Coordinates of C-alpha atoms in Angstrom, one line a residue:
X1 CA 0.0 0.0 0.0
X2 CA 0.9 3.6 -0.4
X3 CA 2.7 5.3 2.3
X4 CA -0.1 7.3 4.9
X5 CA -2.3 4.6 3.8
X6 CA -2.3 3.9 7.7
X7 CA -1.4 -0.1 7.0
X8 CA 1.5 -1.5 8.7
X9 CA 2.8 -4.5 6.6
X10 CA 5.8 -6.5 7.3
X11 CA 7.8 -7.7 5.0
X12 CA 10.9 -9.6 4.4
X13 CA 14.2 -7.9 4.2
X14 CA 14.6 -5.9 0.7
X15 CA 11.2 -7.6 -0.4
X16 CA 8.5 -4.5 0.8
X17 CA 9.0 -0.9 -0.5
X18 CA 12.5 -0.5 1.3
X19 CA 14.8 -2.8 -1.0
X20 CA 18.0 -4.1 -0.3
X21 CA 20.6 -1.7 -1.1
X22 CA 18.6 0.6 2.1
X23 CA 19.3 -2.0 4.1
X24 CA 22.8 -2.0 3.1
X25 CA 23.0 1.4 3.8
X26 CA 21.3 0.9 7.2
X27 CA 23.5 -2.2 8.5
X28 CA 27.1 -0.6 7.4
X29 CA 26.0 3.0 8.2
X30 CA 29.2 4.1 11.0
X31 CA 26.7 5.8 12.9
X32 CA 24.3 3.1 13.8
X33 CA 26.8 -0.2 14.2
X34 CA 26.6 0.0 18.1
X35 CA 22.9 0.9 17.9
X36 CA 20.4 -2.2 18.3
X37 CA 17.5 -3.0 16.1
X38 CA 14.5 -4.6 15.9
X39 CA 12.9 -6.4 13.1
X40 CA 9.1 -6.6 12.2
X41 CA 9.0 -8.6 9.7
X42 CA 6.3 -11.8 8.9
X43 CA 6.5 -14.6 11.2
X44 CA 4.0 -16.9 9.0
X45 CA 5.2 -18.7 5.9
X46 CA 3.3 -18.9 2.6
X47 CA 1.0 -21.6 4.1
X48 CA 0.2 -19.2 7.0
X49 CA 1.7 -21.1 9.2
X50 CA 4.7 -19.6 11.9
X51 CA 8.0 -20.6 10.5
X52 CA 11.0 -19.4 12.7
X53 CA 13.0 -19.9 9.9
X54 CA 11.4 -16.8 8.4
X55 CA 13.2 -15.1 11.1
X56 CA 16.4 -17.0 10.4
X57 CA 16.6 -16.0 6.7
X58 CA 16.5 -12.6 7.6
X59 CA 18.9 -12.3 10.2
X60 CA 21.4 -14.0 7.6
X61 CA 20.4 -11.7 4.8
X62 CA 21.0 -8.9 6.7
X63 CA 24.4 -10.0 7.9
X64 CA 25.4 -10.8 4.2
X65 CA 24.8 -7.3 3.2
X66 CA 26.3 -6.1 6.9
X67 CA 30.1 -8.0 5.4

C-alpha cells in the first residue's frame, strides 16, 4: 500500500518498499553499528503457518549485506 495509507505491513528484508541496497546502507552506516535494532518482519510462511526460519533467513540476509 501507499505510504499514509495507515497499514503496517511486514515484509521480508529488501522484499516490501525499502529494497536491499537501504538496508545496506542501514547495517554498514558508522553511525548506527553499536545501535540495536528490531525487526518486524512476517513470522507466517506462505502456508500461514509460523515458520521461525522466516526469522532465520532474515537475520542471515542482513548480515550478508552487513560484510
Amino acid at each position: 500500500r501507499e505510504q499514509g495509507s495507515r497499514v503496517d505491513r511486514h515484509e521480508g528484508i529488501g522484499q516490501g518498499a525499502i529494497g536491499r541496497a537501504a538496508f545496506k546502507l542501514l547495517v554498514t552506516h558508522p553511525k548506527l553499528k553499536k545501535i540495536p535494532l528490531i525487526l518486524e518482519t512476517p513470522k507466517e510462511g506462505d502456508d500461514g503457518k509460523p515458520d521461525p526460519q522466516n526469522d532465520i533467513r532474515n537475520l542471515k540476509l542482513l548480515r550478508r549485506l552487513e560484510s
